[in-house]
PDB file of C-alpha atoms in Angstrom:
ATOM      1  CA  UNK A   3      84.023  48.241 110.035  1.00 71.00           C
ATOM      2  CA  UNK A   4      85.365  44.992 109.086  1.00 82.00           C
ATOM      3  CA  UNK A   5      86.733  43.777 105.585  1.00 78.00           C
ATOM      4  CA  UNK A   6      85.736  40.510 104.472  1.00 86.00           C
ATOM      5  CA  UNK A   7      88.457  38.006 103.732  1.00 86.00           C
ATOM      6  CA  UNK A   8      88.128  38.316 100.082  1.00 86.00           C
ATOM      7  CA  UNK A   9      89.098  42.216 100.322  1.00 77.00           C
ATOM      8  CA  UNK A  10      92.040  41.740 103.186  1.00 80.00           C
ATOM      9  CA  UNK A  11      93.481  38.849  99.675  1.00 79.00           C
ATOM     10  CA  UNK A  12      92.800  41.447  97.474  1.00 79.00           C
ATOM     11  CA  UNK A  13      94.241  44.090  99.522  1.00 83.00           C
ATOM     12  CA  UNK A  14      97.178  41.951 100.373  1.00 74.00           C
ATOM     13  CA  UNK A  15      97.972  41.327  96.339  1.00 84.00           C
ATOM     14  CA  UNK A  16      98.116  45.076  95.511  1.00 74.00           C
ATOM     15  CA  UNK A  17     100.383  45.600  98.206  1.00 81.00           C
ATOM     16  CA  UNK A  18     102.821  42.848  97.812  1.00 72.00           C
ATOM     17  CA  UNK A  19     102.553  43.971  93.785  1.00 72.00           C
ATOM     18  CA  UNK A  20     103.177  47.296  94.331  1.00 73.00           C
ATOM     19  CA  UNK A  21     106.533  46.437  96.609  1.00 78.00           C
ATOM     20  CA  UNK A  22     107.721  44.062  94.112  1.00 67.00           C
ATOM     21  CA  UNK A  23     106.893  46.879  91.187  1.00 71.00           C
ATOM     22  CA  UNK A  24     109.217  49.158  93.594  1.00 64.00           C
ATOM     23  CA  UNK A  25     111.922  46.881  94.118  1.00 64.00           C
ATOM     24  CA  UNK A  26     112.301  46.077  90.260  1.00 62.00           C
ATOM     25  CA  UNK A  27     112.543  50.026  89.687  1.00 63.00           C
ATOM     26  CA  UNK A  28     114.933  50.423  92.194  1.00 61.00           C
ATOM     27  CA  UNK A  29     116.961  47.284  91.288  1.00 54.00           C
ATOM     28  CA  UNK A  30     117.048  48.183  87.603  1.00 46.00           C
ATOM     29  CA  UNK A  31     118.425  51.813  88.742  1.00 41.00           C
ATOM     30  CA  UNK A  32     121.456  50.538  90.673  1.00 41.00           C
ATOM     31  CA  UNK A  33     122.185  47.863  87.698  1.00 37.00           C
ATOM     32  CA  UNK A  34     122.922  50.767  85.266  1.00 35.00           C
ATOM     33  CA  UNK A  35     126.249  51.583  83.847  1.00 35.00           C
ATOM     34  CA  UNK A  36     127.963  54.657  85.073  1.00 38.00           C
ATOM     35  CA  UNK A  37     126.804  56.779  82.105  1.00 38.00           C
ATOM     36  CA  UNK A  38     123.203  56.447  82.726  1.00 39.00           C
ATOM     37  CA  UNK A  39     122.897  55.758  86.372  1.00 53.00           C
ATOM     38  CA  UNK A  40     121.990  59.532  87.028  1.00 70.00           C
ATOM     39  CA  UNK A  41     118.720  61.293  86.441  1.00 69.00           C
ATOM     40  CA  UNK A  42     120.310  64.211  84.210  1.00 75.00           C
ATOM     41  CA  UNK A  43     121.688  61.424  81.963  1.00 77.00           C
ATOM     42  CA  UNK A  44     122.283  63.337  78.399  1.00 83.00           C
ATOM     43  CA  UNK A  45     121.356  66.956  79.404  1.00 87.00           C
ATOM     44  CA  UNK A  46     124.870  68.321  77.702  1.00 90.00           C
ATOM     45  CA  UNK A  47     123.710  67.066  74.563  1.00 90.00           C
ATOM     46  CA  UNK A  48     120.221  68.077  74.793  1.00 90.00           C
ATOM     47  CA  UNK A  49     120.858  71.163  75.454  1.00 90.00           C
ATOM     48  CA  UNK A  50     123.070  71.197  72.636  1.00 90.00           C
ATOM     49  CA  UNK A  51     120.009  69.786  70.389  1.00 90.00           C
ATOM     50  CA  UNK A  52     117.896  72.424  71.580  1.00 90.00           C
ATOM     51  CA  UNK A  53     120.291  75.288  70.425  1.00 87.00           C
ATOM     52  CA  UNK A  54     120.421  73.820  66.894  1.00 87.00           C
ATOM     53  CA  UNK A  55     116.482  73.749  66.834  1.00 86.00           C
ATOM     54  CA  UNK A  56     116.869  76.986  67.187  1.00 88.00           C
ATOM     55  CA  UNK A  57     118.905  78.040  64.699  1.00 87.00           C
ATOM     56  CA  UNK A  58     121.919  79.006  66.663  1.00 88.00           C
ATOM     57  CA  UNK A  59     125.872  77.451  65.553  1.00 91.00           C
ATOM     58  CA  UNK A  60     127.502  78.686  68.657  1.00 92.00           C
ATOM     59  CA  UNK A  61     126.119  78.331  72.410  1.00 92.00           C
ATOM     60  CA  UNK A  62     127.419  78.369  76.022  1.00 92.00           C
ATOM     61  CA  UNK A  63     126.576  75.394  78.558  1.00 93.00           C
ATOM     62  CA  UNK A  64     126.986  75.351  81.913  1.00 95.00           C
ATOM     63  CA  UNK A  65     126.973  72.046  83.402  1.00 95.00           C
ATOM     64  CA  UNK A  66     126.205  72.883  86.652  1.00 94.00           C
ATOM     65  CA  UNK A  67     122.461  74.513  84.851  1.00 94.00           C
ATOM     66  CA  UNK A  68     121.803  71.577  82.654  1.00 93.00           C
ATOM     67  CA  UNK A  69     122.961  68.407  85.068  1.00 93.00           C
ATOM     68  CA  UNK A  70     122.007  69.877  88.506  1.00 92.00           C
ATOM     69  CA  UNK A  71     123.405  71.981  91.338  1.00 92.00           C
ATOM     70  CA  UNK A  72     124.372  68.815  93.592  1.00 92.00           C
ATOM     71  CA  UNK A  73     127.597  68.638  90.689  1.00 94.00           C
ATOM     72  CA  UNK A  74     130.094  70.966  91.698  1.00 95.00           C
ATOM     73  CA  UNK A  75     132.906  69.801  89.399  1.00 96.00           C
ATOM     74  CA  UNK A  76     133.279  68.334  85.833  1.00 95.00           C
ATOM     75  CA  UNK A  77     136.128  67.107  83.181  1.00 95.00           C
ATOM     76  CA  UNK A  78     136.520  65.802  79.777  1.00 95.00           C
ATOM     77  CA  UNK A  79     137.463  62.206  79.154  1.00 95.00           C
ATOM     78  CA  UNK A  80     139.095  61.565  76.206  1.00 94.00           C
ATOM     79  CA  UNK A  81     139.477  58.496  73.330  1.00 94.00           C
ATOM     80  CA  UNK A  82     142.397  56.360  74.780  1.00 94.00           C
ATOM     81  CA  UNK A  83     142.497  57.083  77.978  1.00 93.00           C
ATOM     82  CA  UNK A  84     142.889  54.446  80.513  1.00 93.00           C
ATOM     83  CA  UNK A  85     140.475  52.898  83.542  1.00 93.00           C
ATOM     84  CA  UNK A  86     143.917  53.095  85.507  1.00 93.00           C
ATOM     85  CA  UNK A  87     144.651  56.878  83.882  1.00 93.00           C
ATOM     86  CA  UNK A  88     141.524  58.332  85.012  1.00 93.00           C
ATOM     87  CA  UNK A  89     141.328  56.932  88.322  1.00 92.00           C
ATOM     88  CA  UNK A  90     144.716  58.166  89.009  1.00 93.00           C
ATOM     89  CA  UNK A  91     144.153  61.682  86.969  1.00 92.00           C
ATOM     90  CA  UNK A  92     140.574  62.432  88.607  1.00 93.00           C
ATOM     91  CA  UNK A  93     140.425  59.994  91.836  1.00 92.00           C
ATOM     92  CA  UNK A  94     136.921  58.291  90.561  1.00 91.00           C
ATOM     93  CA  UNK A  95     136.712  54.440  90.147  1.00 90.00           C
ATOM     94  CA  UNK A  96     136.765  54.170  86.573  1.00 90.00           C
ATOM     95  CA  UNK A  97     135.996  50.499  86.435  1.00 88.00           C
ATOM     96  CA  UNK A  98     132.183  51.021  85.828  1.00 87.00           C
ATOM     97  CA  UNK A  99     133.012  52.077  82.120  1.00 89.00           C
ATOM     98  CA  UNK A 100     134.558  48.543  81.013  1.00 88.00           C
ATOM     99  CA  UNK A 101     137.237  50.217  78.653  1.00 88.00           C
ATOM    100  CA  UNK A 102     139.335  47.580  78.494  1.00 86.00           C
ATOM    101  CA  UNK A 103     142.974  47.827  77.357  1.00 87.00           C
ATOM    102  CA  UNK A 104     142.505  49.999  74.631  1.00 88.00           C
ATOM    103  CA  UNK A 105     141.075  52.869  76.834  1.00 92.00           C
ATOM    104  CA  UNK A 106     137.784  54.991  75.859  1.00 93.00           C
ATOM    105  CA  UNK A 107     137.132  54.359  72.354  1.00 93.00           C
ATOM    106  CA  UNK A 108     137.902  56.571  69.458  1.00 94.00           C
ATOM    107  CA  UNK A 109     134.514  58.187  69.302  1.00 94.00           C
ATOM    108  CA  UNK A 110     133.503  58.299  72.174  1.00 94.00           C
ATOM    109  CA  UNK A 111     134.071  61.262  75.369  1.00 94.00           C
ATOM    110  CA  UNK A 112     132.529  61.811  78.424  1.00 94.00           C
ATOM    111  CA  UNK A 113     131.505  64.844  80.647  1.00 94.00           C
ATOM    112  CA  UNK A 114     132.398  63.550  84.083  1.00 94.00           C
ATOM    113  CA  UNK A 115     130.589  65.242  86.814  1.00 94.00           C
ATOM    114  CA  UNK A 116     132.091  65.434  90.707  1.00 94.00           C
ATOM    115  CA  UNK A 117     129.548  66.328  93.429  1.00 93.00           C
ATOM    116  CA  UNK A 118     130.472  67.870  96.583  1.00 90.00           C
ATOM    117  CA  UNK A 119     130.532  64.562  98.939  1.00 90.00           C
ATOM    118  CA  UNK A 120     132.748  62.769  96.583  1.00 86.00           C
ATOM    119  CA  UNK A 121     130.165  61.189  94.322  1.00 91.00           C
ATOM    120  CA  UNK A 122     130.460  61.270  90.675  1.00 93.00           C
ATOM    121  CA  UNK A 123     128.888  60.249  87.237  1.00 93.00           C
ATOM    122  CA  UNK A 124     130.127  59.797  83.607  1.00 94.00           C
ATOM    123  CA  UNK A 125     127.837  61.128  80.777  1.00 93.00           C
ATOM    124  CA  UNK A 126     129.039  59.540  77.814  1.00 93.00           C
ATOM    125  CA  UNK A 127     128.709  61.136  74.538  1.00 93.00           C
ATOM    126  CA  UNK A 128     129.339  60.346  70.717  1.00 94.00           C
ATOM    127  CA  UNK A 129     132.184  62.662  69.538  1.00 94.00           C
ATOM    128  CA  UNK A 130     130.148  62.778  66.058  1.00 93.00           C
ATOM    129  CA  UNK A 131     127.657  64.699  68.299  1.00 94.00           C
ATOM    130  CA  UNK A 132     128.788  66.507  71.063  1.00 94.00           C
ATOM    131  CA  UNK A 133     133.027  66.367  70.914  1.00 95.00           C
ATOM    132  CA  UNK A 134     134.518  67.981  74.052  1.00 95.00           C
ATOM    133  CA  UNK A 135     138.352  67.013  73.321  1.00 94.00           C
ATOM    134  CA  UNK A 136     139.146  69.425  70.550  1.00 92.00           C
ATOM    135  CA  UNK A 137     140.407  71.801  73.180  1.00 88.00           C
ATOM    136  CA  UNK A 138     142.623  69.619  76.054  1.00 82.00           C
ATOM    137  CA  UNK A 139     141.100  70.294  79.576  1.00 84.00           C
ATOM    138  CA  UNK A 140     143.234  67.503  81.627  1.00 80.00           C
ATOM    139  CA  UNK A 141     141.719  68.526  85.256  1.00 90.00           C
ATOM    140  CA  UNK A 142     138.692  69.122  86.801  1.00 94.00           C
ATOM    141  CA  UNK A 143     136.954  72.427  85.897  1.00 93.00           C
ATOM    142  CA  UNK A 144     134.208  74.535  88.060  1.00 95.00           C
ATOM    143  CA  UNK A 145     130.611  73.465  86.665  1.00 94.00           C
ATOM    144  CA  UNK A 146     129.149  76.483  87.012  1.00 95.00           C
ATOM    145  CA  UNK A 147     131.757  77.561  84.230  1.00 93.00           C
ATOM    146  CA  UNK A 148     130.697  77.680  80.634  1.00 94.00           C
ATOM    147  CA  UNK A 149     131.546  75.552  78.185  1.00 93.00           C
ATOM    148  CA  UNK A 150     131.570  77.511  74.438  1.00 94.00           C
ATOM    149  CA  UNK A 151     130.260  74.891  71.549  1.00 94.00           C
ATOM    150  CA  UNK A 152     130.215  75.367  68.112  1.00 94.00           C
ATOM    151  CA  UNK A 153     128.481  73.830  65.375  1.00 93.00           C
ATOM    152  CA  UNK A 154     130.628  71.896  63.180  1.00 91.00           C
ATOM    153  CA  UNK A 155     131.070  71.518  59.155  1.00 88.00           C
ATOM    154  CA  UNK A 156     130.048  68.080  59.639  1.00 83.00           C
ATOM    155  CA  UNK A 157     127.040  69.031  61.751  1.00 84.00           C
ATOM    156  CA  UNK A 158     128.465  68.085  65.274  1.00 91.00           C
ATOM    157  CA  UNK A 159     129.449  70.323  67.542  1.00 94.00           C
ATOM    158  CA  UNK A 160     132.703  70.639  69.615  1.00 93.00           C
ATOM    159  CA  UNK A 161     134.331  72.620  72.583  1.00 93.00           C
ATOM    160  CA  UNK A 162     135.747  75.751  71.571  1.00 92.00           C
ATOM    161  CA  UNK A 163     138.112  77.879  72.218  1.00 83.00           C
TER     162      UNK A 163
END
């Protein structure tokens, strides 16, 4: 069986589409910042959603359950601290955040996550919402470990004690 020429074009268009379609996807993935450039983007704080919707003020999150086995390591980063700080405190490039001079802003944290190879992510988080400084971690901690989080006066939620 032979396709006409019309159907080889036609066939030709979807393909070329479909690569193009592919290479946008993948293009706009890699452009990301460092806090969304990983598929479990935001799972600390949904998880944290989820255990208001149910009622509860305190709950337990492991990060290794709610980002994915492949991260073996995480720490808090805290308002002020430096690009330079963090590289230096945790070994990551920092750069990807764009903090500037004045360091992580005032309300803002961020889970970072370490994976086994040497990879890592930042999952940045609104300290209105999810605040993870209110008890000072300063070096990496096991993921599989459990983070305790309670609900707040205000109606955020912080690391406890």
């Amino acid at each position: 069986m032979r396709l006409s020429t019309t159907a080889r074009l036609l066939i030709a268009i979807v393909i070329v589409a479909w690569i193009g379609i592919l290479a946008l996807l993948i293009g706009s993935r890699m452009g990301t910042g460092a806090e969304t450039r990983f598929s479990t983007s935001g799972a600390l704080e949904q998880a944290v959603a989820a255990a208001e919707g149910n009622g509860q003020t305190i709950t337990g999150v492991v990060p290794q359950d709610v980002y994915g086995e492949e991260w073996i390591a995480a720490a808090v980063v805290c308002p002020f601290e430096t690009e330079q700080g963090i590289a230096q405190r945790y070994d990551v490039d920092a750069s990807e955040l764009n903090l500037g001079s004045g360091g992580v802003p005032e309300d803002t944290n961020y889970l970072l996550l370490r994976s086994a190879v040497g990879g890592h992510a930042f999952d940045r988080m609104d300290r209105a919402d999810v605040d993870l400084c209110t008890v000072p971690l300063g070096q990496y901690i096991d993921s599989r470990a459990m983070l305790p989080l309670g609900e707040m006066e205000h109606g955020g939620w912080a690391l406890l004690n």
